[in-house]
Coordinates of C-alpha atoms in Angstrom, one line a residue:
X34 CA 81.1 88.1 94.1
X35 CA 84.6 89.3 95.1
X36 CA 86.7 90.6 92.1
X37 CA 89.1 87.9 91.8
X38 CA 91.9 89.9 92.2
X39 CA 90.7 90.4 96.0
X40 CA 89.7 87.0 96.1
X41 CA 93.5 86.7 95.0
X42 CA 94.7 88.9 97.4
X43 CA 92.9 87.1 101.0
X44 CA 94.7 83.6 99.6
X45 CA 91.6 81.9 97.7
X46 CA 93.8 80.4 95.1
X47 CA 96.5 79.1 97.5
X48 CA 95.8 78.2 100.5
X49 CA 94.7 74.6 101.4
X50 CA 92.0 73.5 103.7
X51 CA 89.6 71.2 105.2
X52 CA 86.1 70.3 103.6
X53 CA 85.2 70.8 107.0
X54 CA 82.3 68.0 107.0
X55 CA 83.3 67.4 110.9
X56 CA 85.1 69.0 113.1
X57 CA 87.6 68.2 114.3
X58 CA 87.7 66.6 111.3
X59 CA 89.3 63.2 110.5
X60 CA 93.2 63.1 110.2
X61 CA 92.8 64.9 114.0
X62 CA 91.3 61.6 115.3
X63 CA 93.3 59.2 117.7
X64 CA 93.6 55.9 119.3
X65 CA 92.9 56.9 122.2
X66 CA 88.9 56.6 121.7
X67 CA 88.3 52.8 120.4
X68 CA 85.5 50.3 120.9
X69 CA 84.7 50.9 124.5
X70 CA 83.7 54.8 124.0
X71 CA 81.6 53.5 120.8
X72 CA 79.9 50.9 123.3
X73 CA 79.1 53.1 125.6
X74 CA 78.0 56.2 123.6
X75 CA 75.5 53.8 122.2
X76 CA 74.2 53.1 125.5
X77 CA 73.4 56.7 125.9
X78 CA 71.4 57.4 123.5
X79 CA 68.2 58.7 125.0
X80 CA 65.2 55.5 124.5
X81 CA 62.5 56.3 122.0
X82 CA 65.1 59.0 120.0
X83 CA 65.7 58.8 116.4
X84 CA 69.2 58.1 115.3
X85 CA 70.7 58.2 111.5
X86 CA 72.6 54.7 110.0
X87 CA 75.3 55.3 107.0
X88 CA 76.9 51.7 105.8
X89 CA 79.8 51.6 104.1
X90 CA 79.9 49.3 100.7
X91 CA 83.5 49.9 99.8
X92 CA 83.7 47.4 96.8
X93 CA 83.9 48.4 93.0
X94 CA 83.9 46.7 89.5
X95 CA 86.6 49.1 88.2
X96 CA 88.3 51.9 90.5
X97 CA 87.7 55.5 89.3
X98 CA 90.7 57.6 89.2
X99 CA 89.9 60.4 91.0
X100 CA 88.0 59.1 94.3
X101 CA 89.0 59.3 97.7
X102 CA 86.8 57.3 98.7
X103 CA 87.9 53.6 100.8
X104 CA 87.3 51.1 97.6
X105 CA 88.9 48.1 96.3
X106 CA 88.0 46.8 93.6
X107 CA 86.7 43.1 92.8
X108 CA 85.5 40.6 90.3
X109 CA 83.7 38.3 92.0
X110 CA 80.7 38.4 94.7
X111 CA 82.5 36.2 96.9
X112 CA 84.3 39.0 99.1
X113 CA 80.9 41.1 98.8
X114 CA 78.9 38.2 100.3
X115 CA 80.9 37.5 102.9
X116 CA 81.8 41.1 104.0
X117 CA 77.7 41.6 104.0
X118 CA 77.5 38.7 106.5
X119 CA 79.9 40.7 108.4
X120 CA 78.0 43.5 108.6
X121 CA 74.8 41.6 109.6
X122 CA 77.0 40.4 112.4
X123 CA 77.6 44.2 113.3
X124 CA 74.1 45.3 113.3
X125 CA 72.5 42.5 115.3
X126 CA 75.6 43.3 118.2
X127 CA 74.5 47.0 117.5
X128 CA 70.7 45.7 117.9
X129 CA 72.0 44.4 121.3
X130 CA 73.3 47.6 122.7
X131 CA 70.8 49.8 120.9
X132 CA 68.6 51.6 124.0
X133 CA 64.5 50.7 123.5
X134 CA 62.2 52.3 121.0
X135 CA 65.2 53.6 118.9
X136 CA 63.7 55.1 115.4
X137 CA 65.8 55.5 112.3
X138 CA 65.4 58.9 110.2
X139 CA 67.9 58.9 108.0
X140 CA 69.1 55.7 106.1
X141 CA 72.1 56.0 103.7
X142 CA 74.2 53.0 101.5
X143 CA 77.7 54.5 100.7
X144 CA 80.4 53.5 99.1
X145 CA 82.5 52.4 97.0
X146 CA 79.2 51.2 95.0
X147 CA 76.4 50.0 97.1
X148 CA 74.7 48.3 94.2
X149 CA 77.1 45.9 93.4
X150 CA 75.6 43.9 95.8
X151 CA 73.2 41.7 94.3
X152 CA 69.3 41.7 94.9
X153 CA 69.8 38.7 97.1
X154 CA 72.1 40.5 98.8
X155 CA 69.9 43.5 99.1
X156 CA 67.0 42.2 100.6
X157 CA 69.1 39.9 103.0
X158 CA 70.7 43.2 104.6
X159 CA 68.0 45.8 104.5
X160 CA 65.9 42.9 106.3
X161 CA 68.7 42.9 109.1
X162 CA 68.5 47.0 109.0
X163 CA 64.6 46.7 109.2
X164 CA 65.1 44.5 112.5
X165 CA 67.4 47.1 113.6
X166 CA 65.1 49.2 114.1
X167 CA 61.8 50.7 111.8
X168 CA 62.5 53.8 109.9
X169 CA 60.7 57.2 111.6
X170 CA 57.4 58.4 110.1
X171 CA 59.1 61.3 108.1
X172 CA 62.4 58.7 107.6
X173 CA 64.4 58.6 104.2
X174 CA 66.1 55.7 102.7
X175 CA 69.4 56.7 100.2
X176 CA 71.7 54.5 98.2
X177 CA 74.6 55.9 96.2
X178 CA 73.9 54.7 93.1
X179 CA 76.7 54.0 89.9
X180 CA 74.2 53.9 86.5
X181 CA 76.8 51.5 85.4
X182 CA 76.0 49.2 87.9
X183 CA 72.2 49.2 87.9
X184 CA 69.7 47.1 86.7
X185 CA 65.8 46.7 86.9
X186 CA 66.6 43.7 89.5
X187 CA 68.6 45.6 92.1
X188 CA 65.9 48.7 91.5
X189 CA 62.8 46.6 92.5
X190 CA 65.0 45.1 95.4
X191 CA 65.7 49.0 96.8
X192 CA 62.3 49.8 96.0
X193 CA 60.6 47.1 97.9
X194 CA 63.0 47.6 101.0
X195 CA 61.7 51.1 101.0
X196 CA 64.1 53.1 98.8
X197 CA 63.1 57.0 99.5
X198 CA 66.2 58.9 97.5
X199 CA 68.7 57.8 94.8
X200 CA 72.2 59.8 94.9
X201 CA 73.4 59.8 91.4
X202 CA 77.2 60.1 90.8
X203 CA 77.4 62.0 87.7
X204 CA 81.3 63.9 87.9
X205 CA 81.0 64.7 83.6
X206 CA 79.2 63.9 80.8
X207 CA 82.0 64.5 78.7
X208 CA 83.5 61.5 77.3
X209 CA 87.7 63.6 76.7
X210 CA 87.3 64.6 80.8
X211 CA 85.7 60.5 81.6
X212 CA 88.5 59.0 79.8
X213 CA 91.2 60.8 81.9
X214 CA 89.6 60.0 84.9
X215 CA 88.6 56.4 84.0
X216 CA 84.7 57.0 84.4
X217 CA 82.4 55.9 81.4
X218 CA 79.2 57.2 81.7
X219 CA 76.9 57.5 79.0
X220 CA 74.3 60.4 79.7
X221 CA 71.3 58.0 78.0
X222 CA 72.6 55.1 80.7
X223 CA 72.0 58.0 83.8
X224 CA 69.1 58.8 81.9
X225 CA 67.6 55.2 81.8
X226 CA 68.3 54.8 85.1
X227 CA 66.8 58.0 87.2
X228 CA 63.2 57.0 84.1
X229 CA 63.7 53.7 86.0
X230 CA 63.6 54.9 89.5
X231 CA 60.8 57.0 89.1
X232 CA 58.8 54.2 87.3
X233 CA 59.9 52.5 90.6
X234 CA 58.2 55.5 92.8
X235 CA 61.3 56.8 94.0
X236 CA 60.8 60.5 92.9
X237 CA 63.8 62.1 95.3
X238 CA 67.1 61.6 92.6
X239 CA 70.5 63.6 93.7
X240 CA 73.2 63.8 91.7
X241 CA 77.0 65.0 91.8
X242 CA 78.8 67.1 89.8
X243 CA 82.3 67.7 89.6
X244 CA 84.7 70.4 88.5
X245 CA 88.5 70.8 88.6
X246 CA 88.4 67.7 86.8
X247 CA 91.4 67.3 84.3
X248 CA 90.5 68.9 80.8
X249 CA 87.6 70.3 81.7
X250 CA 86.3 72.9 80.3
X251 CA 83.9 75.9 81.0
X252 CA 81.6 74.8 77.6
X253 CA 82.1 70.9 78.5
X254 CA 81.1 71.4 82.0
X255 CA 78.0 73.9 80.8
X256 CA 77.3 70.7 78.2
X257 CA 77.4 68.8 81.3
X258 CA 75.1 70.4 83.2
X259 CA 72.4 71.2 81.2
X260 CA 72.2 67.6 80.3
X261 CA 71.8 67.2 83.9
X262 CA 69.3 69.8 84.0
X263 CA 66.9 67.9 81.5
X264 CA 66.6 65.0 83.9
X265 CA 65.6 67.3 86.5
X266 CA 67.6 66.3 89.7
X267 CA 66.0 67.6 92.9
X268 CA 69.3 67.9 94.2
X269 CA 72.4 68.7 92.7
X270 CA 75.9 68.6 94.5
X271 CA 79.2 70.6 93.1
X272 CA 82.0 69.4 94.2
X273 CA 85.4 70.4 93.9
X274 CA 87.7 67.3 92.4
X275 CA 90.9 67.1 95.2
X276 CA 94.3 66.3 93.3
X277 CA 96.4 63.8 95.9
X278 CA 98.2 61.3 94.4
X279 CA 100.8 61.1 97.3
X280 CA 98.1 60.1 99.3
X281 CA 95.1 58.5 97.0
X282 CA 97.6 56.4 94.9
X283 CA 95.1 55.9 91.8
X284 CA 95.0 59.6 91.2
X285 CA 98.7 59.1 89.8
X286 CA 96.7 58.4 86.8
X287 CA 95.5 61.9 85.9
X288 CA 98.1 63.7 85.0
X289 CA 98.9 66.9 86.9
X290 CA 99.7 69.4 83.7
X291 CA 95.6 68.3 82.6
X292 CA 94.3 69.9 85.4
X293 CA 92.7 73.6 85.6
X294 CA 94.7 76.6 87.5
X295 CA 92.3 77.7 91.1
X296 CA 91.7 80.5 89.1
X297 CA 89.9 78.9 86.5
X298 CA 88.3 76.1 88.9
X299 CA 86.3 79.0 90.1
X300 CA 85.1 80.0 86.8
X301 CA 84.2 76.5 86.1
X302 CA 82.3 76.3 89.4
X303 CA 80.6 79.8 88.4
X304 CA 79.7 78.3 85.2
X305 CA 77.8 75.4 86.4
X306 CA 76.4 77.3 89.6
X307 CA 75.1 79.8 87.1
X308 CA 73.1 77.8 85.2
X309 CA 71.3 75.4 88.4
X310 CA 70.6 79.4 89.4
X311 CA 69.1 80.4 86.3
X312 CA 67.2 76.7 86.5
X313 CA 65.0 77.3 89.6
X314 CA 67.7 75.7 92.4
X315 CA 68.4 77.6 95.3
X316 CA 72.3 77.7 96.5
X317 CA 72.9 75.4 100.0
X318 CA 75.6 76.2 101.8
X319 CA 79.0 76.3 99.6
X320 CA 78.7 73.1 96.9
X321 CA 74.9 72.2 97.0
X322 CA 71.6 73.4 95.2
X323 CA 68.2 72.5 95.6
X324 CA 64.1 72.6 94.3
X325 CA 62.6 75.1 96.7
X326 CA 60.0 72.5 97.9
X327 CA 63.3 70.2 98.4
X328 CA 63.9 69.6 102.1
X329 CA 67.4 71.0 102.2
X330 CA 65.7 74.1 100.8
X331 CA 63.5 74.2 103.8
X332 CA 65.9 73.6 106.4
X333 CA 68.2 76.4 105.0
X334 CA 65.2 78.6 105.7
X335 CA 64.3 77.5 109.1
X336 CA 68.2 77.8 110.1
X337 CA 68.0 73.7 110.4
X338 CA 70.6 73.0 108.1
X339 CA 73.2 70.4 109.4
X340 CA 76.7 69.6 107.7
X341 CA 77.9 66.0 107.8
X342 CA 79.9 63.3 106.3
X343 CA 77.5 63.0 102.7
X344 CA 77.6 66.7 102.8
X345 CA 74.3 68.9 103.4
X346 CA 71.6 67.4 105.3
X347 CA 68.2 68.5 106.8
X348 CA 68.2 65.2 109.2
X349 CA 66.8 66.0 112.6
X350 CA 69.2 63.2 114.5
X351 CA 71.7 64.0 116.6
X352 CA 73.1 60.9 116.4
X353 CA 74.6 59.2 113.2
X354 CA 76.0 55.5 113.4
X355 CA 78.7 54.2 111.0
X356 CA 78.5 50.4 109.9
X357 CA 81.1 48.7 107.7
X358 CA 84.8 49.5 106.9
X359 CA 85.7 52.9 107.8
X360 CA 82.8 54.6 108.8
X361 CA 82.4 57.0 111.2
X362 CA 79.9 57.7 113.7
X363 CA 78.7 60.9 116.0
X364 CA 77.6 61.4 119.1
X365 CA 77.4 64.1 121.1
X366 CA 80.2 62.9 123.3
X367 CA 82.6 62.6 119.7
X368 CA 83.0 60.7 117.1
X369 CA 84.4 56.9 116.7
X370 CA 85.8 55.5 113.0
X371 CA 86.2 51.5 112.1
X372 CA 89.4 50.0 111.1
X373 CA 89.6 51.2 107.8
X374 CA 91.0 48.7 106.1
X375 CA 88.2 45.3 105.5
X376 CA 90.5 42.5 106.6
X377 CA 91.0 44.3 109.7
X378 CA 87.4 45.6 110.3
X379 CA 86.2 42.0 109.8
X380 CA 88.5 40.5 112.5
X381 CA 87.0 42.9 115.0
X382 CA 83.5 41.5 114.0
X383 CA 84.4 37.9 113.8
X384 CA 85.8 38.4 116.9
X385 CA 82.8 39.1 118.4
X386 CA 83.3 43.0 118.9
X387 CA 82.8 46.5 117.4
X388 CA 85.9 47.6 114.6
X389 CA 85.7 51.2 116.3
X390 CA 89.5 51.6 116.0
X391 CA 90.1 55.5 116.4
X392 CA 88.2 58.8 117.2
X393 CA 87.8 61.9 119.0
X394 CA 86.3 63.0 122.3
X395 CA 85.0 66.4 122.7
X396 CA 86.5 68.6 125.2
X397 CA 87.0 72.6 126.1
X398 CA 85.5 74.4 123.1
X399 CA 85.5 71.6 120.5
X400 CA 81.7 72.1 120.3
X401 CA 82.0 75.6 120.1
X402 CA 84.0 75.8 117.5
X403 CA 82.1 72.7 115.3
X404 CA 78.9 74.4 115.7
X405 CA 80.5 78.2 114.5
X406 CA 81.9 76.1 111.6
X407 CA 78.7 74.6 110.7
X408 CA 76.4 77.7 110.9
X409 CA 79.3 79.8 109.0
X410 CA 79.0 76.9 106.0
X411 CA 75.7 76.7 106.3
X412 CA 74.0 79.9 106.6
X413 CA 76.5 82.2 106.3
X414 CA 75.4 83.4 109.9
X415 CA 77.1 82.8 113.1
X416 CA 74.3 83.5 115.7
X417 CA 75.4 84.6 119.3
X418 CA 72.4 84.6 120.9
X419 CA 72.0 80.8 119.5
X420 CA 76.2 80.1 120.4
X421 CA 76.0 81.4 124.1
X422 CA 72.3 79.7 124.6
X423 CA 73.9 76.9 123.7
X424 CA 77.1 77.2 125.0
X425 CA 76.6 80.0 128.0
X426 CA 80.2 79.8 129.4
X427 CA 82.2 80.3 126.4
X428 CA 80.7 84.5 125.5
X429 CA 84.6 85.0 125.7
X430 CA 86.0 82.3 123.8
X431 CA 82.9 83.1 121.5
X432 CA 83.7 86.8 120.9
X433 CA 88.0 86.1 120.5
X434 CA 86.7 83.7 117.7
X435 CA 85.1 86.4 115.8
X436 CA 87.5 89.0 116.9
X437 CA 90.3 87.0 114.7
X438 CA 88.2 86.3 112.0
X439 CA 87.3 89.9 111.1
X440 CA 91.0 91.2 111.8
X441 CA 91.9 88.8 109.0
X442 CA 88.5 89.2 106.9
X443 CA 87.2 93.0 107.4
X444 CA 86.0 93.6 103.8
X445 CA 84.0 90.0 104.0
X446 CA 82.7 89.3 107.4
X447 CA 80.3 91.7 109.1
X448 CA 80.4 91.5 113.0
X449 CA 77.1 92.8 114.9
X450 CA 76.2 92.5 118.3
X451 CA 73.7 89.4 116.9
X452 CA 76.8 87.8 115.5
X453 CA 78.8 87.2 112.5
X454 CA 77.5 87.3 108.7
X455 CA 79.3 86.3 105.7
X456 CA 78.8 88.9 102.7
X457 CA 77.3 87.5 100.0
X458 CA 81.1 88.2 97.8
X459 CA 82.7 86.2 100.3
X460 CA 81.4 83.3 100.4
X461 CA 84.2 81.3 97.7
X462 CA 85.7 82.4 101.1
X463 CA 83.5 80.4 103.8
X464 CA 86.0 77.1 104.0
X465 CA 89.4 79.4 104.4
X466 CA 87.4 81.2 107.2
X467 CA 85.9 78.6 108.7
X468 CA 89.7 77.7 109.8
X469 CA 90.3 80.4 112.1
X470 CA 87.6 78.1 114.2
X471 CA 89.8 75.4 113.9
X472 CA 92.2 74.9 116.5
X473 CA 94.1 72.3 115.1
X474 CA 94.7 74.3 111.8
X475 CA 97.0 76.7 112.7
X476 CA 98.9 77.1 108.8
X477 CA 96.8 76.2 105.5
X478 CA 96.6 72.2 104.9
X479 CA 95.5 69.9 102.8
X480 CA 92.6 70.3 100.2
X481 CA 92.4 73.1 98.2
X482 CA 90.1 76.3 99.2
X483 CA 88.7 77.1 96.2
X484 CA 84.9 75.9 96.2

């Protein structure tokens, strides 16, 4: 890696960019794209392709400080039961658009906490999902899932509806670094659960880590992770916790003077990465590690990695759909996003429509661009043999691109006449580089750069 003081010098620890999980990425969508683009984008999908489903559960028990996520929080089932019918309404008018033979390969419950809904609940919607469409042969089935709010009921409901992968929210086992972001979690209780998956059959478990977290600490997080460790994740995600409390009003909560400097974010991010290293996982992209045999570990190797909305992703789709409050979808024409507030999503459905409310229609070199961001925080590699096959009229658009990026990165990036590589020292650096492919990020914005 980079001595820090280098790392210091290119901007690491200042600057302020995008997690660049689409691009463009979301604040850069408009009004102008709305329902009627979503409508017919669906029509186009090619019949007998596979497509990928993410709903959005945006309900909670209790609302953690220190997500971003769209959440509100509730007491009683009522508002989850009838926001559920509301997305049975949106699937069965998606059912009616949906081109013949459709196949889903990737299936994913998000939140908020997808299992507050109850088993009732559960079966009633994955049996609306299931007449959607049938899963692929090599599909996967996901829910997010909060230990806290899990039980052996809502497990044999997911299993029975064909539960492939849990995704295990972890952030800190610590109970100083819980309390200031208002997140119990008892490592026995994540324990108990994954033991109770597995009973269930469900042997793929991901989880998420977070640093940057307010008095965290390079011993608590190692605590942290080797507890994780012992349950023996295939997956684990290390994400960098995002300080907004302008925008995400809950975060006022954590105080600002508890949080760690971006120089020692890094070292906390070393210090976990280090030891999922020393454990067997291979590195993914810039926040993920994997078991060799995982499939994220085989789509780094056979350069099929994709980068999305949940973060790293071996899904062979080209086309993801978003249900419920908030979600986005992609096409290849752009993407579309729901109202993202409920009341106003579930007018558009009541009202007999989609909630597609904003988005983004690709034009000039917008695929260019995503697809140099994607490979860069992916494999490191920007291919131009695989950038001009793809996109033949753009070699000069294509070599300006890289031109800019080495002028401002020469010690990091290595240009060839194949392409682009990222030196292995560089990469804390992949996120600030990947905006000189963005054309809508002309000075350094929002989250912060550092892992």
């Amino acid at each position: 890696m980079c001595q820090k003081s280098q790392l210091a010098k290119l901007g690491l620890f200042d600057a302020k960019v995008p997690r660049y999980t689409s691009y463009p990425t979301a604040p850069n969508f408009g009004a102008e794209i709305d329902s009627r683009h979503f409508t017919s984008w669906v029509g186009e999908i090619p019949p007998r392709s596979q497509i990928s489903l993410y709903l959005h559960i945006p309900f909670c028990r209790d609302l953690c400080w220190f997500c971003m996520c769209r959440t509100q929080g509730t007491r009683s089932d009522a508002p989850i039961a009838t926001y559920v019918a509301a997305l049975k309404r949106e699937i069965a008018l998606l059912k009616s658009h949906l081109p013949a033979g459709v196949t889903v390969s990737r299936l994913h419950l998000g939140g908020g906490t997808p299992t507050i809904l109850t088993p009732e609940m559960i079966r009633d919607l994955t049996a609306a999902l299931a007449d959607l469409a049938p899963m692929a042969a090599t599909g996967e089935f996901s829910v997010e899932i909060d230990p806290n709010a899990f039980d052996q009921p809502r497990c044999d409901a997911l299993v029975a509806a064909g539960l492939t992968r849990a995704s295990i929210g972890v952030q800190d086992f610590d109970p100083a670094v819980q309390q200031a972001i208002g997140r119990p979690l008892e490592f026995a209780r994540t324990q108990q659960v994954i033991d109770m998956l597995r009973q269930g059959g469900v042997q793929n478990i991901s989880t998420d880590l977070l640093f940057g977290l307010p008095y965290q600490t390079e011993d608590a997080i190692r605590k942290s992770t080797r507890q994780l460790l012992s349950c023996a994740p295939d997956r684990v995600a290390l994400y960098g916790y995002i300080h907004l409390p302008a925008m995400i009003r809950r975060q006022a909560m954590i105080p600002s003077e508890s949080l760690p400097t971006p120089q020692n974010r890094l070292k906390l991010f070393e210090a976990a990465s280090s030891l999922l290293l020393q454990a067997g996982y291979r590195a993914i992209g810039i926040d993920h590690f994997a078991h060799p045999a995982d499939g994220l570990s085989r789509a780094q190797q056979n350069r099929t990695l994709k980068r999305g909305f949940q973060g790293y992703s071996d899904d062979p789709a080209d086309v993801l759909i978003g249900l419920g409050t908030s979600a986005i979808s992609r096409f290849p024409q752009g993407y579309v996003q729901n109202a993202p507030s409920t009341a106003r999503y579930m007018s558009a459905i009541d009202g007999g429509g989609f909630a597609s409310l904003r988005g983004h229609a690709f034009q000039g070199e917008d695929t260019l661009r995503a697809r140099m961001i994607e490979a860069l925080l992916c494999d490191f590699h920007i291919s131009r043999g695989e950038m001009l096959s793809r996109f033949p009229q753009m070699a000069a658009a294509f070599d300006t691109l890289v031109a800019a990026a080495c002028a401002a990165y020469p010690d990091v990036l290595l240009p060839t006449p194949q392409g682009l590589t990222l030196t292995e020292s560089g990469r804390p650096l992949a996120r600030m580089i990947a905006r000189h492919f963005d054309a809508n990020e002309t000075t350094p914005t929002r989250h912060s750069s550092v892992a």
